[in-house]
Coordinates of C-alpha atoms and ligand atoms in Angstrom, one line a residue:
X1 CA 0.0 0.0 0.0
X2 CA 2.8 2.4 0.6
X3 CA 4.8 4.1 -2.0
X4 CA 8.3 5.4 -1.8
X5 CA 8.6 8.9 -3.0
X6 CA 12.0 9.6 -1.5
X7 CA 13.6 10.3 -4.8
X8 CA 16.9 12.3 -4.9
X9 CA 16.3 15.8 -6.1
X10 CA 19.6 15.4 -7.9
X11 CA 18.0 13.1 -10.5
X12 CA 17.2 14.8 -13.8
X13 CA 13.6 15.6 -14.8
X14 CA 13.8 12.9 -17.5
X15 CA 14.6 10.3 -14.9
X16 CA 12.1 11.6 -12.4
X17 CA 9.3 11.6 -15.0
X18 CA 9.8 7.8 -15.4
X19 CA 10.2 7.0 -11.7
X20 CA 8.5 9.6 -9.5
X21 CA 5.7 8.3 -7.4
X22 CA 6.2 4.7 -8.5
X23 CA 6.5 3.0 -5.1
X24 CA 6.4 -0.5 -3.6
X25 CA 3.2 -2.3 -3.4
X26 CA 1.9 -5.7 -2.2
X27 CA 2.9 -8.4 -4.8
X28 CA 5.6 -6.0 -6.1
X29 CA 4.0 -4.8 -9.3
X30 CA 6.2 -2.3 -11.3
X31 CA 3.2 0.0 -11.8
X32 CA 1.0 1.3 -9.0
X33 CA -2.2 -0.7 -8.9
X34 CA -5.6 1.0 -9.3
X35 CA -7.4 1.2 -5.9
X36 CA -10.9 1.5 -7.3
X37 CA -12.6 1.8 -4.0
X38 CA -14.6 4.5 -2.3
X39 CA -13.7 3.6 1.3
X40 CA -11.2 1.6 3.4
X41 CA -12.1 -0.7 6.3
X42 CA -10.6 -0.5 9.8
X43 CA -9.3 -3.5 11.6
X44 CA -10.8 -2.3 14.9
X45 CA -12.8 0.7 16.2
X46 CA -9.6 1.8 18.0
X47 CA -7.7 1.9 14.7
X48 CA -10.6 3.9 13.1
X49 CA -10.3 6.4 15.9
X50 CA -6.5 6.6 15.5
X51 CA -6.8 7.2 11.8
X52 CA -9.3 9.9 12.2
X53 CA -7.3 11.6 14.9
X54 CA -4.2 11.4 12.7
X55 CA -2.3 9.3 15.2
X56 CA -2.0 6.5 12.7
X57 CA -1.3 7.0 8.9
X58 CA -3.6 5.3 6.5
X59 CA -6.5 5.6 4.2
X60 CA -10.1 6.3 5.4
X61 CA -12.3 7.4 2.5
X62 CA -11.3 8.2 -1.2
X63 CA -12.3 11.9 -1.1
X64 CA -9.7 12.3 1.7
X65 CA -7.1 10.2 -0.1
X66 CA -6.6 7.2 -2.2
X67 CA -3.3 5.3 -2.9
X68 CA -3.5 5.5 -6.7
X69 CA -4.2 9.2 -6.4
X70 CA -1.5 9.7 -3.8
X71 CA 1.1 8.0 -6.2
X72 CA 0.2 10.6 -8.9
X73 CA 0.3 13.5 -6.4
X74 CA 3.7 12.5 -5.2
X75 CA 5.0 12.1 -8.8
X76 CA 4.0 15.7 -9.8
X77 CA 5.1 17.2 -6.5
X78 CA 8.5 15.6 -7.1
X79 CA 8.7 17.0 -10.6
X80 CA 7.7 20.5 -9.5
X81 CA 9.9 20.4 -6.4
X82 CA 6.9 21.0 -4.1
X83 CA 6.2 19.5 -0.7
X84 CA 3.2 17.4 -1.9
X85 CA 0.3 17.5 -4.3
X86 CA -3.5 17.6 -4.4
X87 CA -5.2 16.0 -7.5
X88 CA -8.5 17.6 -8.5
X89 CA -11.3 16.6 -10.8
X90 CA -10.3 19.2 -13.4
X91 CA -7.9 22.1 -13.9
X92 CA -10.7 24.5 -13.0
X93 CA -11.4 22.6 -9.8
X94 CA -7.7 23.0 -8.9
X95 CA -7.7 26.7 -9.6
X96 CA -11.0 27.2 -7.7
X97 CA -9.7 25.2 -4.7
X98 CA -6.4 27.1 -4.6
X99 CA -8.1 30.5 -4.8
X100 CA -10.8 29.5 -2.3
X101 CA -8.0 28.3 0.1
X102 CA -6.1 31.6 0.1
X103 CA -8.8 34.3 -0.4
X104 CA -11.5 35.5 2.0
X105 CA -14.3 38.1 1.5
X106 CA -12.8 41.5 1.4
X107 CA -9.5 40.3 -0.2
X108 CA -8.1 41.4 -3.5
X109 CA -6.6 39.2 -6.3
X110 CA -4.2 40.4 -9.0
X111 CA -4.6 38.1 -12.0
X112 CA -2.9 38.0 -15.5
X113 CA -5.2 39.4 -18.1
X114 CA -4.0 36.7 -20.6
X115 CA -5.5 33.7 -18.8
X116 CA -7.5 30.7 -19.8
X117 CA -11.1 31.9 -20.5
X118 CA -12.9 29.9 -17.7
X119 CA -10.3 31.2 -15.2
X120 CA -11.4 34.8 -15.9
X121 CA -15.0 33.7 -15.7
X122 CA -14.4 32.1 -12.3
X123 CA -12.8 35.4 -11.1
X124 CA -15.5 37.7 -12.4
X125 CA -18.7 35.6 -12.2
X126 CA -18.0 33.5 -9.0
X127 CA -15.4 35.0 -6.8
X128 CA -17.1 38.5 -7.0
X129 CA -20.2 36.9 -5.4
X130 CA -18.1 35.9 -2.4
X131 CA -16.7 39.4 -2.0
X132 CA -13.4 39.0 -3.7
X133 CA -12.2 41.8 -5.9
X134 CA -9.9 41.2 -8.8
X135 CA -7.6 43.4 -10.9
X136 CA -6.6 42.0 -14.3
X137 CA -3.2 43.2 -15.4
X138 CA -0.6 42.5 -18.1
X139 CA 1.7 40.5 -15.8
X140 CA 4.5 40.6 -18.4
X141 CA 4.7 44.3 -17.4
X142 CA 6.3 44.1 -13.9
X143 CA 5.5 47.8 -13.1
X144 CA 1.9 47.2 -13.9
X145 CA 1.9 44.3 -11.4
X146 CA 3.4 46.6 -8.7
X147 CA 0.8 49.3 -9.6
X148 CA -2.1 46.8 -9.2
X149 CA -1.1 45.7 -5.7
X150 CA -3.4 46.9 -2.8
X151 CA -3.2 46.6 0.9
X152 CA -5.7 43.8 0.8
X153 CA -4.0 41.8 -2.1
X154 CA -3.6 38.3 -0.9
X155 CA -2.9 36.4 -4.1
X156 CA -1.2 37.1 -7.4
X157 CA -2.3 34.6 -10.1
X158 CA -0.1 34.3 -13.1
X159 CA -0.2 32.1 -16.2
X160 CA 3.0 32.1 -18.2
X161 CA 3.0 31.7 -21.1
X162 CA -0.6 33.1 -21.1
X163 CA -3.5 31.8 -23.1
X164 CA -3.9 32.4 -26.0
X165 CA -1.4 35.2 -26.7
X166 CA 1.6 33.3 -25.2
X167 CA 2.7 36.5 -23.4
X168 CA 5.4 35.6 -20.9
X169 CA 5.7 37.0 -17.3
X170 CA 9.0 37.2 -15.3
X171 CA 8.2 34.9 -12.4
X172 CA 11.1 36.0 -10.2
X173 CA 10.2 39.6 -10.6
X174 CA 6.5 39.0 -10.0
X175 CA 7.1 36.8 -6.9
X176 CA 9.3 39.5 -5.4
X177 CA 6.4 42.0 -5.8
X178 CA 3.9 39.6 -4.4
X179 CA 6.0 38.8 -1.4
X180 CA 6.8 42.4 -0.7
X181 CA 3.1 42.9 -0.2
X182 CA 2.6 39.7 1.8
X183 CA 0.7 38.0 -1.0
X184 CA 1.1 34.5 -2.4
X185 CA 2.1 33.9 -6.0
X186 CA 0.1 31.1 -7.6
X187 CA 1.3 30.1 -11.1
X188 CA -0.6 28.2 -13.8
X189 CA 2.1 25.9 -15.3
X190 CA -0.2 24.0 -17.7
X191 CA 1.4 25.2 -21.0
X192 CA 5.0 24.3 -19.9
X193 CA 4.7 21.3 -17.5
X194 CA 7.3 20.8 -14.8
X195 CA 9.8 19.5 -17.4
X196 CA 10.2 22.9 -19.0
X197 CA 9.4 25.3 -16.1
X198 CA 9.4 24.9 -12.3
X199 CA 7.8 28.0 -10.9
X200 CA 8.4 27.0 -7.2
X201 CA 12.1 27.4 -7.8
X202 CA 11.5 30.9 -9.3
X203 CA 9.6 32.1 -6.2
X204 CA 6.0 30.9 -6.7
X205 CA 4.2 29.6 -3.5
X206 CA 1.8 27.3 -5.3
X207 CA 1.6 25.8 -8.8
X208 CA -1.6 24.6 -10.5
X209 CA -2.1 22.5 -13.6
X210 CA -4.8 21.2 -15.8
X211 CA -3.7 17.5 -16.0
X212 CA -6.0 17.3 -19.0
X213 CA -3.2 18.8 -21.2
X214 CA 0.5 18.0 -21.3
X215 CA 0.8 16.1 -18.0
X216 CA -1.6 13.4 -19.2
X217 CA -0.8 14.0 -22.8
X218 CA -3.2 11.6 -24.3
X219 CA -6.5 13.5 -24.5
X220 CA -8.4 10.9 -22.5
X221 CA -8.7 12.5 -19.0
X222 CA -10.0 15.7 -17.5
X223 CA -8.1 16.5 -14.3
X224 CA -6.1 19.1 -12.3
X225 CA -3.5 19.4 -9.6
X226 CA -2.3 21.8 -7.0
X227 CA 1.4 21.7 -5.8
X228 CA 2.2 23.9 -2.8
X229 CA 5.7 24.7 -1.6
X230 CA 5.2 24.4 2.1
X231 CA 3.8 21.7 4.4
X232 CA 1.6 24.3 6.1
X233 CA 0.0 25.4 2.8
X234 CA -0.4 21.7 1.8
X235 CA -2.3 20.9 5.1
X236 CA -4.6 23.9 4.6
X237 CA -5.3 23.0 0.9
X238 CA -6.0 19.4 1.8
X239 CA -8.6 20.5 4.3
X240 CA -10.3 22.9 1.8
X241 CA -10.2 20.2 -1.0
X242 CA -11.8 17.7 1.4
X243 CA -14.6 20.2 2.0
X244 CA -15.1 21.4 -1.6
X245 CA -14.8 17.8 -2.8
X246 CA -13.5 18.2 -6.3
X247 CA -11.1 15.3 -6.2
X248 CA -9.7 13.1 -9.0
X249 CA -11.0 9.5 -9.3
X250 CA -8.4 6.7 -9.0
X251 CA -8.7 5.4 -12.6
X252 CA -8.1 8.9 -14.0
X253 CA -5.1 9.2 -11.6
X254 CA -3.7 6.0 -13.0
X255 CA -4.0 7.2 -16.6
X256 CA -2.3 10.5 -15.8
X257 CA 0.5 8.8 -13.9
X258 CA 1.0 6.5 -16.9
X259 CA 1.1 9.6 -19.2
X260 CA 3.7 11.3 -17.0
X261 CA 6.2 8.5 -17.6
X262 CA 6.7 9.8 -21.1
X263 CA 6.3 13.5 -20.3
X264 CA 10.0 14.4 -20.7
X265 CA 10.2 12.7 -24.1
X266 CA 7.0 14.3 -25.2
X267 CA 7.9 17.8 -24.1
X268 CA 11.2 17.6 -25.9
X269 CA 9.4 16.6 -29.1
X270 CA 6.6 19.1 -28.7
X271 CA 9.1 21.9 -28.3
X272 CA 11.3 20.8 -31.2
X273 CA 8.4 20.5 -33.6
X274 CA 6.7 23.7 -32.4
X275 CA 9.9 25.7 -33.0
X276 CA 10.1 24.3 -36.6
X277 CA 6.4 25.0 -37.2
X278 CA 6.7 28.5 -35.8
X279 CA 9.7 29.3 -38.0
X280 CA 7.9 27.9 -41.0
X281 CA 4.8 30.0 -40.3
X282 CA 6.8 33.1 -39.7
X283 CA 8.1 32.9 -43.2
X284 CA 4.7 32.1 -44.8
X285 CA 3.1 34.8 -46.9
X286 CA -0.4 34.1 -45.5
X287 CA 0.7 34.7 -41.9
X288 CA 0.9 38.2 -40.4
X289 CA 2.8 37.3 -37.3
X290 CA 3.7 34.3 -35.1
X291 CA 3.9 34.2 -31.3
X292 CA 6.1 31.4 -29.9
X293 CA 8.3 32.0 -26.8
X294 CA 11.1 30.0 -28.4
X295 CA 11.3 32.4 -31.4
X296 CA 13.7 35.4 -31.1
X297 CA 10.8 37.6 -32.4
X298 CA 8.8 36.9 -29.2
X299 CA 8.7 40.1 -27.1
X300 CA 9.7 38.2 -23.9
X301 CA 12.0 35.6 -25.5
X302 CA 14.9 36.3 -23.2
X303 CA 12.7 36.2 -20.0
X304 CA 11.2 33.0 -21.2
X305 CA 14.6 31.3 -21.8
X306 CA 15.8 32.5 -18.4
X307 CA 13.0 30.6 -16.7
X308 CA 12.2 27.7 -19.1
X309 CA 14.1 25.0 -20.8
X310 CA 12.4 25.6 -24.2
X311 CA 9.4 27.1 -25.9
X312 CA 6.9 24.3 -25.4
X313 CA 4.3 22.9 -27.8
X314 CA 1.9 25.9 -28.2
X315 CA 2.1 28.3 -31.2
X316 CA -0.2 31.2 -31.9
X317 CA -0.3 33.0 -35.2
X318 CA -2.4 35.6 -37.1
X319 CA -3.7 35.0 -40.6
X320 CA -3.6 38.0 -42.9
X321 CA -7.1 37.1 -44.2
X322 CA -8.9 37.5 -40.9
X323 CA -12.0 35.6 -39.9
X324 CA -12.7 34.3 -43.4
X325 CA -9.2 32.9 -43.8
X326 CA -9.4 31.3 -40.3
X327 CA -12.7 29.6 -41.1
X328 CA -11.4 28.3 -44.4
X329 CA -8.2 27.1 -42.8
X330 CA -10.1 25.2 -40.0
X331 CA -12.3 23.5 -42.6
X332 CA -9.3 22.5 -44.7
X333 CA -7.0 20.9 -42.1
X334 CA -6.8 17.1 -42.4
X335 CA -4.2 15.9 -39.9
X336 CA -4.6 18.6 -37.3
X337 CA -7.7 18.0 -35.3
X338 CA -10.2 20.8 -35.2
X339 CA -10.8 20.9 -31.4
X340 CA -10.3 22.9 -28.3
X341 CA -7.9 21.5 -25.6
X342 CA -4.2 21.0 -26.1
X343 CA -1.1 19.2 -25.0
X344 CA -1.9 15.8 -26.4
X345 CA 0.1 13.6 -28.7
X346 CA -2.1 14.7 -31.6
X347 CA -1.9 18.2 -33.1
X348 CA -5.0 20.3 -32.5
X349 CA -5.9 23.6 -34.0
X350 CA -8.6 26.2 -33.2
X351 CA -9.6 29.6 -34.4
X352 CA -11.3 31.6 -31.5
X353 CA -13.0 34.2 -33.7
X354 CA -15.0 31.7 -35.6
X355 CA -15.3 29.0 -32.9
X356 CA -14.9 29.5 -29.1
X357 CA -15.2 33.3 -29.1
X358 CA -17.6 33.8 -32.0
X359 CA -20.5 34.9 -29.8
X360 CA -18.4 37.6 -28.1
X361 CA -18.4 39.8 -31.1
X362 CA -15.4 41.5 -32.7
X363 CA -15.0 44.5 -30.3
X364 CA -15.1 42.4 -27.1
X365 CA -12.6 39.9 -28.7
X366 CA -10.2 42.7 -29.6
X367 CA -10.3 43.9 -26.1
X368 CA -9.4 40.4 -24.9
X369 CA -6.5 40.4 -27.3
X370 CA -8.1 37.9 -29.7
X371 CA -7.7 39.3 -33.2
X372 CA -9.8 38.0 -36.1
X373 CA -7.1 35.9 -37.8
X374 CA -5.7 34.5 -34.5
X375 CA -5.2 30.7 -34.6
X376 CA -4.0 28.6 -31.7
X377 CA -2.1 25.4 -32.5
X378 CA -1.1 22.7 -30.2
X379 CA 1.8 20.9 -32.0
X380 CA 1.7 17.1 -31.4
X381 CA 4.4 14.5 -31.6
X382 CA 3.7 13.5 -35.2
X383 CA 6.5 13.8 -37.8
X384 CA 6.9 17.6 -38.0
X385 CA 7.0 17.5 -41.8
X386 CA 3.5 16.0 -41.9
X387 CA 2.2 18.7 -39.6
X388 CA 3.7 21.4 -41.7
X389 CA 2.4 19.9 -45.0
X390 CA -1.1 19.8 -43.5
X391 CA -0.8 23.5 -42.4
X392 CA 0.5 24.5 -45.8
X393 CA -2.3 22.9 -47.7
X394 CA -4.9 24.4 -45.3
X395 CA -3.2 27.9 -45.8
X396 CA -3.7 27.5 -49.6
X397 CA -7.4 27.1 -48.8
X398 CA -7.2 30.2 -46.5
X399 CA -5.7 32.3 -49.3
X400 CA -8.2 31.1 -51.8
X401 CA -11.1 32.1 -49.5
X402 CA -9.7 35.7 -49.2
X403 CA -8.3 37.9 -51.8
X404 CA -6.3 40.3 -49.7
X405 CA -3.2 42.2 -50.8
X406 CA -0.2 39.9 -50.6
X407 CA -2.2 36.8 -51.2
X408 CA -0.3 34.0 -53.0
X409 CA -3.3 33.4 -55.3
Ligands
PLP501 C1 -7.3 23.6 -19.8 C2 -6.8 24.7 -19.0 C3 -7.3 25.0 -17.7 C4 -8.6 24.3 -17.2 O1 -8.4 22.9 -17.1 P1 -9.6 21.8 -17.2 O2 -8.9 20.6 -16.9 O3 -10.2 22.0 -18.6 O4 -10.6 22.2 -16.1 C5 -6.8 26.0 -16.9 N1 -5.7 26.7 -17.4 C6 -5.1 26.4 -18.5 C7 -4.0 27.2 -18.9 C8 -5.6 25.4 -19.4 O5 -5.0 25.2 -20.6

């Protein structure tokens, strides 16, 4: 039942992604078994009392902890360099739990303006109802972060690179500002994974992830995780998660843990391919601009390389032909899947102006930094030449659909 998570921090991330959280179990399987059980029986009433009082270590009920889930939590905590982890039923459950743990009515939150859409909805539509005020700022601008801090600011929430513009924030600088004001820095690390970026080592207090994306990597699970730096924060978060109840089920934990064993290999390939795709698109006549943190043309390229090993698997670009070109390109891709979500082995593409953000209208989209021709691409681990060939043929369709100046047709 126990697992041995005492891995040396000297091991490289590649090695840790294979071995972290894989412990010793009855009958000595090399993979943690799936404990598909809601509850755990006590030998005696005295033992039950000791477990509830915390005098004895062990499992009680799966909302409070489950061995398959604990193995995953240990694995990700080891990779992030945190003290422990809390797996949640989705990335949004992880973000909600973390914010609910550290914010109280009357508190103020400073949040990156370039964040995952549902995170900004959580902040404006849910947290406001509980008396929590938020200021959205461009967290890549360190002075803007300092200017947004108030006496009651308790949390700074940063996503870097931010969705979908891939704007990069300097985590060391932002953590210094947060700490100067007595606030915690929570970092969304979904786009990078702990293989490429370890925010706790850059001053963050808590890391959150959507497990749904790169960590699982196989597009077959929805999940999330919270990794705090200190034991004190872990104990507090565990209590809050136990009350809110948004935990990850054991089978999903098993799948994500299985995915993590190839995380280092996948991230290396995602980054290498995405860089090639980004360079190719940057030279393409149908493309106005490309944002990829691994490109020298990215405004925060230097900051990104200071805090990350490489650019990751996400590329954002702007089509010269606007909404029409985007729609035509989406309908023409054959290999790239036309779907939201990201971070899986398969390449996925999406055009916010004609899909996810179509109902917003152009003005509101522009305010959120979503231009008409903006396309978000999650570069998978296919042969990069096949991905590029698919994009090229879809860009021909985009140029045929729009006769703009500079069109190749
Ligand atoms: C997907 C995602 C989330 C939300 O995760 P779910 O698992 O879909 O709830 C939060 N932040 C970022 C950056 C994401 O990509």
